[in-house]
Amino acid sequence: MLRILITGANGQLGSEFKDLENSSEYEFYFASHDELDITDQKGVEAFFGKNKFDALINCAAYTAVDKAEDEAELAFDINEKGARNLALIAKEKGIKFLHISTDYVFGGDSPIPYTPSDKTAPKGVYGKSKLAGENEILRISPANSAIIRISWLYGTHGKNFVKTMLNLASQRDKLNVVYDQVGSPTYARDLALALLKMAKSISNIKTQIYHYANEGVTSWYDMAQEIMNFANLKCQILPIRSHEYPSKATRPAFSVLDKADIKRDFELIVPHWRASLGECIKILGNKNA
């Protein structure tokens, strides 16, 4: 049985693993910030000195995209320093290490899906801090490790676009949603299952970068329309441009990630985003019933 540590255990991705605890193949240990502050190197060393793991999946991150513009030091502390501390301990202890990164490391200007080797060009503090974390992991490069960039994460836990749309649609007749940002949604449950398969079989000498998201491409506007359809809500979705929905940080206009490498290396079958969205909304409906 593979003993796996999940950091960021109370986030929307970390929480998904709690729903998978009954698996006979994995033994999970969940660490929230209170139990493990990844920015504290001595604390990390002490924690891993007391506990033994076969694999580490780092779901801990600073993800407040707009707030990061005002909290750059904190964002870099968690996303760069925290990643470095975990990479160092993974290398020292010989632990398999999977680290979650983001499409925000790219500029969003590509006409075709981004491959893992494409040039990075983050536009905001959040993306720059996540890229800095990637670079630290690549520099340390523990064996049996990978950086997994994802896009448009949502799920049944935490705060995300799907839950926000459902909540607002229950209160309003109309919602404005941007249509000029295109990407591929990532259902946290699908990602968690893929990460477990990776943790079981990953074998490399140095850190590899992969991309993961559900199949298919959409806009926030079209995704919002599908959310209304699946939830049988009558709220009207109105398309607007990004500049009509001002935000402190610039979002990538194009966030489609090429998944060929991860599908090939780990024999993954990735569900289409519509199918996974329908599954997520069904689960949320059952929870609220």
GROMACS .gro file of C-alpha atoms in nm:
model
  289
    1MET     CA    1   0.000   0.000   0.000
    2LEU     CA    2   0.137   0.340  -0.105
    3ARG     CA    3   0.150   0.591   0.183
    4ILE     CA    4   0.078   0.936   0.040
    5LEU     CA    5   0.099   1.276   0.206
    6ILE     CA    6  -0.146   1.536   0.075
    7THR     CA    7  -0.048   1.895   0.157
    8GLY     CA    8  -0.308   2.170   0.128
    9ALA     CA    9  -0.552   1.911   0.258
   10ASN     CA   10  -0.842   2.153   0.306
   11GLY     CA   11  -0.831   2.303  -0.044
   12GLN     CA   12  -1.059   2.196  -0.326
   13LEU     CA   13  -0.807   1.948  -0.471
   14GLY     CA   14  -0.673   1.822  -0.139
   15SER     CA   15  -1.029   1.760  -0.020
   16GLU     CA   16  -1.099   1.536  -0.320
   17PHE     CA   17  -0.852   1.279  -0.187
   18LYS     CA   18  -1.057   1.256   0.133
   19ASP     CA   19  -1.343   1.124  -0.079
   20LEU     CA   20  -1.109   0.852  -0.209
   21GLU     CA   21  -0.986   0.735   0.132
   22ASN     CA   22  -1.151   0.395   0.110
   23SER     CA   23  -0.911   0.281  -0.162
   24SER     CA   24  -0.722  -0.037  -0.073
   25GLU     CA   25  -0.420   0.076  -0.279
   26TYR     CA   26  -0.337   0.396  -0.092
   27GLU     CA   27  -0.301   0.514   0.264
   28PHE     CA   28  -0.350   0.888   0.289
   29TYR     CA   29  -0.214   1.136   0.540
   30PHE     CA   30  -0.364   1.483   0.517
   31ALA     CA   31  -0.170   1.790   0.628
   32SER     CA   32  -0.331   2.132   0.654
   33HIS     CA   33  -0.131   2.453   0.705
   34ASP     CA   34  -0.172   2.417   1.083
   35GLU     CA   35  -0.007   2.074   1.073
   36LEU     CA   36   0.261   2.154   0.816
   37ASP     CA   37   0.374   2.503   0.719
   38ILE     CA   38   0.561   2.435   0.395
   39THR     CA   39   0.733   2.776   0.412
   40ASP     CA   40   0.911   2.675   0.735
   41GLN     CA   41   1.213   2.468   0.630
   42LYS     CA   42   1.302   2.352   0.981
   43GLY     CA   43   0.938   2.266   1.045
   44VAL     CA   44   0.925   2.065   0.721
   45GLU     CA   45   1.241   1.875   0.818
   46ALA     CA   46   1.100   1.799   1.164
   47PHE     CA   47   0.767   1.682   1.021
   48PHE     CA   48   0.929   1.443   0.776
   49GLY     CA   49   1.170   1.328   1.046
   50LYS     CA   50   0.872   1.201   1.247
   51ASN     CA   51   0.664   1.067   0.957
   52LYS     CA   52   0.749   0.838   0.667
   53PHE     CA   53   0.580   0.855   0.326
   54ASP     CA   54   0.620   0.689  -0.012
   55ALA     CA   55   0.481   0.984  -0.206
   56LEU     CA   56   0.398   1.351  -0.161
   57ILE     CA   57   0.130   1.536  -0.360
   58ASN     CA   58   0.163   1.909  -0.303
   59CYS     CA   59  -0.177   2.076  -0.329
   60ALA     CA   60  -0.076   2.365  -0.102
   61ALA     CA   61  -0.055   2.698  -0.285
   62TYR     CA   62  -0.137   3.066  -0.276
   63THR     CA   63  -0.411   3.088  -0.541
   64ALA     CA   64  -0.580   3.428  -0.485
   65VAL     CA   65  -0.496   3.568  -0.830
   66ASP     CA   66  -0.609   3.926  -0.771
   67LYS     CA   67  -0.495   3.953  -0.408
   68ALA     CA   68  -0.151   3.832  -0.513
   69GLU     CA   69  -0.094   4.166  -0.684
   70ASP     CA   70  -0.097   4.325  -0.335
   71GLU     CA   71   0.050   4.027  -0.146
   72ALA     CA   72   0.345   3.937  -0.366
   73GLU     CA   73   0.573   3.849  -0.075
   74LEU     CA   74   0.322   3.602   0.067
   75ALA     CA   75   0.251   3.452  -0.276
   76PHE     CA   76   0.622   3.392  -0.341
   77ASP     CA   77   0.675   3.265   0.013
   78ILE     CA   78   0.419   2.987  -0.037
   79ASN     CA   79   0.452   2.916  -0.408
   80GLU     CA   80   0.831   2.944  -0.441
   81LYS     CA   81   0.983   2.886  -0.098
   82GLY     CA   82   0.727   2.621  -0.005
   83ALA     CA   83   0.787   2.432  -0.328
   84ARG     CA   84   1.162   2.448  -0.270
   85ASN     CA   85   1.135   2.311   0.084
   86LEU     CA   86   0.923   2.017  -0.029
   87ALA     CA   87   1.149   1.939  -0.324
   88LEU     CA   88   1.452   1.936  -0.095
   89ILE     CA   89   1.292   1.701   0.156
   90ALA     CA   90   1.160   1.474  -0.123
   91LYS     CA   91   1.511   1.445  -0.262
   92GLU     CA   92   1.666   1.384   0.080
   93LYS     CA   93   1.412   1.119   0.180
   94GLY     CA   94   1.368   0.957  -0.163
   95ILE     CA   95   0.996   1.037  -0.171
   96LYS     CA   96   0.798   1.050  -0.495
   97PHE     CA   97   0.694   1.413  -0.546
   98LEU     CA   98   0.404   1.554  -0.749
   99HIS     CA   99   0.360   1.932  -0.751
  100ILE     CA  100   0.057   2.119  -0.886
  101SER     CA  101   0.121   2.425  -1.101
  102THR     CA  102  -0.088   2.639  -1.333
  103ASP     CA  103  -0.162   2.763  -1.684
  104TYR     CA  104  -0.088   3.114  -1.550
  105VAL     CA  105   0.284   3.052  -1.613
  106PHE     CA  106   0.200   3.123  -1.978
  107GLY     CA  107   0.107   3.455  -2.133
  108GLY     CA  108  -0.215   3.329  -2.289
  109ASP     CA  109  -0.123   3.451  -2.638
  110SER     CA  110  -0.072   3.118  -2.816
  111PRO     CA  111  -0.289   3.016  -3.115
  112ILE     CA  112  -0.240   2.645  -3.034
  113PRO     CA  113  -0.240   2.439  -2.711
  114TYR     CA  114   0.062   2.493  -2.486
  115THR     CA  115   0.306   2.204  -2.455
  116PRO     CA  116   0.514   2.153  -2.138
  117SER     CA  117   0.826   2.276  -2.318
  118ASP     CA  118   0.673   2.599  -2.451
  119LYS     CA  119   0.821   2.930  -2.339
  120THR     CA  120   0.667   3.068  -2.019
  121ALA     CA  121   0.564   3.433  -1.984
  122PRO     CA  122   0.347   3.495  -1.676
  123LYS     CA  123   0.170   3.832  -1.667
  124GLY     CA  124   0.082   3.860  -1.299
  125VAL     CA  125   0.227   3.795  -0.955
  126TYR     CA  126   0.042   3.467  -0.911
  127GLY     CA  127   0.180   3.319  -1.234
  128LYS     CA  128   0.529   3.453  -1.162
  129SER     CA  129   0.528   3.300  -0.812
  130LYS     CA  130   0.415   2.962  -0.943
  131LEU     CA  131   0.681   2.970  -1.215
  132ALA     CA  132   0.943   3.054  -0.952
  133GLY     CA  133   0.831   2.744  -0.761
  134GLU     CA  134   0.860   2.533  -1.075
  135ASN     CA  135   1.213   2.660  -1.133
  136GLU     CA  136   1.317   2.570  -0.779
  137ILE     CA  137   1.184   2.216  -0.819
  138LEU     CA  138   1.359   2.179  -1.155
  139ARG     CA  139   1.684   2.305  -1.001
  140ILE     CA  140   1.665   2.057  -0.712
  141SER     CA  141   1.516   1.788  -0.936
  142PRO     CA  142   1.433   1.501  -0.699
  143ALA     CA  143   1.401   1.162  -0.866
  144ASN     CA  144   1.052   1.028  -0.937
  145SER     CA  145   0.898   1.374  -0.945
  146ALA     CA  146   0.675   1.582  -1.171
  147ILE     CA  147   0.523   1.926  -1.204
  148ILE     CA  148   0.164   1.908  -1.326
  149ARG     CA  149   0.022   2.228  -1.473
  150ILE     CA  150  -0.357   2.249  -1.469
  151SER     CA  151  -0.621   2.500  -1.582
  152TRP     CA  152  -0.962   2.616  -1.463
  153LEU     CA  153  -0.984   2.389  -1.159
  154TYR     CA  154  -1.327   2.324  -1.008
  155GLY     CA  155  -1.490   2.057  -0.795
  156THR     CA  156  -1.738   1.979  -0.522
  157HIS     CA  157  -1.517   2.131  -0.251
  158GLY     CA  158  -1.393   2.484  -0.184
  159LYS     CA  159  -1.457   2.795  -0.390
  160ASN     CA  160  -1.465   2.773  -0.769
  161PHE     CA  161  -1.641   2.898  -1.082
  162VAL     CA  162  -1.904   2.623  -1.091
  163LYS     CA  163  -2.018   2.674  -0.732
  164THR     CA  164  -2.015   3.052  -0.776
  165MET     CA  165  -2.233   3.030  -1.086
  166LEU     CA  166  -2.480   2.799  -0.915
  167ASN     CA  167  -2.502   3.027  -0.613
  168LEU     CA  168  -2.546   3.348  -0.813
  169ALA     CA  169  -2.795   3.191  -1.053
  170SER     CA  170  -3.019   3.099  -0.762
  171GLN     CA  171  -3.032   3.468  -0.666
  172ARG     CA  172  -3.038   3.651  -1.001
  173ASP     CA  173  -3.218   3.641  -1.334
  174LYS     CA  174  -2.913   3.741  -1.541
  175LEU     CA  175  -2.536   3.700  -1.513
  176ASN     CA  176  -2.255   3.856  -1.717
  177VAL     CA  177  -1.976   3.612  -1.803
  178VAL     CA  178  -1.666   3.673  -2.018
  179TYR     CA  179  -1.658   3.496  -2.353
  180ASP     CA  180  -1.311   3.595  -2.477
  181GLN     CA  181  -1.112   3.373  -2.241
  182VAL     CA  182  -1.075   3.017  -2.369
  183GLY     CA  183  -0.945   2.710  -2.192
  184SER     CA  184  -1.009   2.357  -2.070
  185PRO     CA  185  -1.178   2.304  -1.731
  186THR     CA  186  -1.016   2.062  -1.486
  187TYR     CA  187  -1.248   1.859  -1.263
  188ALA     CA  188  -1.070   1.805  -0.932
  189ARG     CA  189  -1.196   1.446  -0.899
  190ASP     CA  190  -1.052   1.348  -1.237
  191LEU     CA  191  -0.724   1.519  -1.150
  192ALA     CA  192  -0.700   1.344  -0.813
  193LEU     CA  193  -0.747   1.004  -0.977
  194ALA     CA  194  -0.483   1.086  -1.238
  195LEU     CA  195  -0.238   1.197  -0.968
  196LEU     CA  196  -0.285   0.871  -0.779
  197LYS     CA  197  -0.206   0.674  -1.093
  198MET     CA  198   0.105   0.888  -1.141
  199ALA     CA  199   0.215   0.844  -0.780
  200LYS     CA  200   0.194   0.470  -0.821
  201SER     CA  201   0.398   0.440  -1.139
  202ILE     CA  202   0.618   0.749  -1.182
  203SER     CA  203   0.981   0.664  -1.246
  204ASN     CA  204   1.228   0.925  -1.367
  205ILE     CA  205   1.575   1.052  -1.285
  206LYS     CA  206   1.487   1.421  -1.287
  207THR     CA  207   1.172   1.630  -1.260
  208GLN     CA  208   0.940   1.624  -1.561
  209ILE     CA  209   0.671   1.880  -1.647
  210TYR     CA  210   0.326   1.761  -1.755
  211HIS     CA  211  -0.007   1.923  -1.841
  212TYR     CA  212  -0.349   1.802  -1.729
  213ALA     CA  213  -0.704   1.923  -1.791
  214ASN     CA  214  -1.023   1.764  -1.914
  215GLU     CA  215  -1.065   1.705  -2.286
  216GLY     CA  216  -1.226   1.970  -2.501
  217VAL     CA  217  -1.212   2.349  -2.516
  218THR     CA  218  -1.462   2.612  -2.401
  219SER     CA  219  -1.504   2.971  -2.285
  220TRP     CA  220  -1.619   3.083  -1.942
  221TYR     CA  221  -1.945   3.196  -2.108
  222ASP     CA  222  -2.011   2.858  -2.273
  223MET     CA  223  -1.920   2.676  -1.953
  224ALA     CA  224  -2.165   2.891  -1.759
  225GLN     CA  225  -2.436   2.803  -2.014
  226GLU     CA  226  -2.369   2.433  -1.960
  227ILE     CA  227  -2.381   2.479  -1.582
  228MET     CA  228  -2.730   2.629  -1.616
  229ASN     CA  229  -2.837   2.345  -1.845
  230PHE     CA  230  -2.713   2.068  -1.615
  231ALA     CA  231  -2.864   2.235  -1.307
  232ASN     CA  232  -3.193   2.318  -1.482
  233LEU     CA  233  -3.162   2.684  -1.387
  234LYS     CA  234  -3.337   2.959  -1.586
  235CYS     CA  235  -3.077   3.230  -1.524
  236GLN     CA  236  -2.982   3.410  -1.847
  237ILE     CA  237  -2.608   3.418  -1.923
  238LEU     CA  238  -2.492   3.729  -2.108
  239PRO     CA  239  -2.155   3.735  -2.290
  240ILE     CA  240  -1.914   4.019  -2.212
  241ARG     CA  241  -1.552   4.097  -2.294
  242SER     CA  242  -1.275   4.074  -2.035
  243HIS     CA  243  -1.233   4.451  -2.016
  244GLU     CA  244  -1.599   4.481  -1.915
  245TYR     CA  245  -1.524   4.270  -1.607
  246PRO     CA  246  -1.226   4.456  -1.461
  247SER     CA  247  -0.989   4.272  -1.229
  248LYS     CA  248  -0.657   4.359  -1.070
  249ALA     CA  249  -0.469   4.074  -1.238
  250THR     CA  250  -0.469   3.992  -1.609
  251ARG     CA  251  -0.614   3.650  -1.690
  252PRO     CA  252  -0.473   3.446  -1.981
  253ALA     CA  253  -0.695   3.479  -2.288
  254PHE     CA  254  -0.596   3.128  -2.400
  255SER     CA  255  -0.536   2.847  -2.150
  256VAL     CA  256  -0.557   2.528  -2.353
  257LEU     CA  257  -0.292   2.276  -2.244
  258ASP     CA  258  -0.148   1.994  -2.456
  259LYS     CA  259  -0.190   1.669  -2.257
  260ALA     CA  260  -0.025   1.425  -2.498
  261ASP     CA  261   0.275   1.352  -2.274
  262ILE     CA  262   0.083   1.272  -1.956
  263LYS     CA  263  -0.172   1.057  -2.140
  264ARG     CA  264   0.107   0.859  -2.310
  265ASP     CA  265   0.339   0.815  -2.011
  266PHE     CA  266   0.069   0.716  -1.761
  267GLU     CA  267  -0.188   0.560  -1.995
  268LEU     CA  268  -0.455   0.805  -1.885
  269ILE     CA  269  -0.801   0.821  -2.035
  270VAL     CA  270  -0.917   1.180  -1.976
  271PRO     CA  271  -1.294   1.251  -1.965
  272HIS     CA  272  -1.447   1.534  -2.169
  273TRP     CA  273  -1.515   1.848  -1.966
  274ARG     CA  274  -1.892   1.835  -2.028
  275ALA     CA  275  -1.922   1.482  -1.890
  276SER     CA  276  -1.722   1.572  -1.580
  277LEU     CA  277  -1.913   1.895  -1.529
  278GLY     CA  278  -2.239   1.702  -1.534
  279GLU     CA  279  -2.102   1.457  -1.277
  280CYS     CA  280  -1.989   1.740  -1.050
  281ILE     CA  281  -2.325   1.921  -1.062
  282LYS     CA  282  -2.507   1.595  -0.992
  283ILE     CA  283  -2.295   1.542  -0.680
  284LEU     CA  284  -2.351   1.900  -0.568
  285GLY     CA  285  -2.725   1.859  -0.622
  286ASN     CA  286  -2.731   1.543  -0.410
  287LYS     CA  287  -2.539   1.720  -0.134
  288ASN     CA  288  -2.790   2.005  -0.131
  289ALA     CA  289  -3.096   1.784  -0.161
   0.00000   0.00000   0.00000
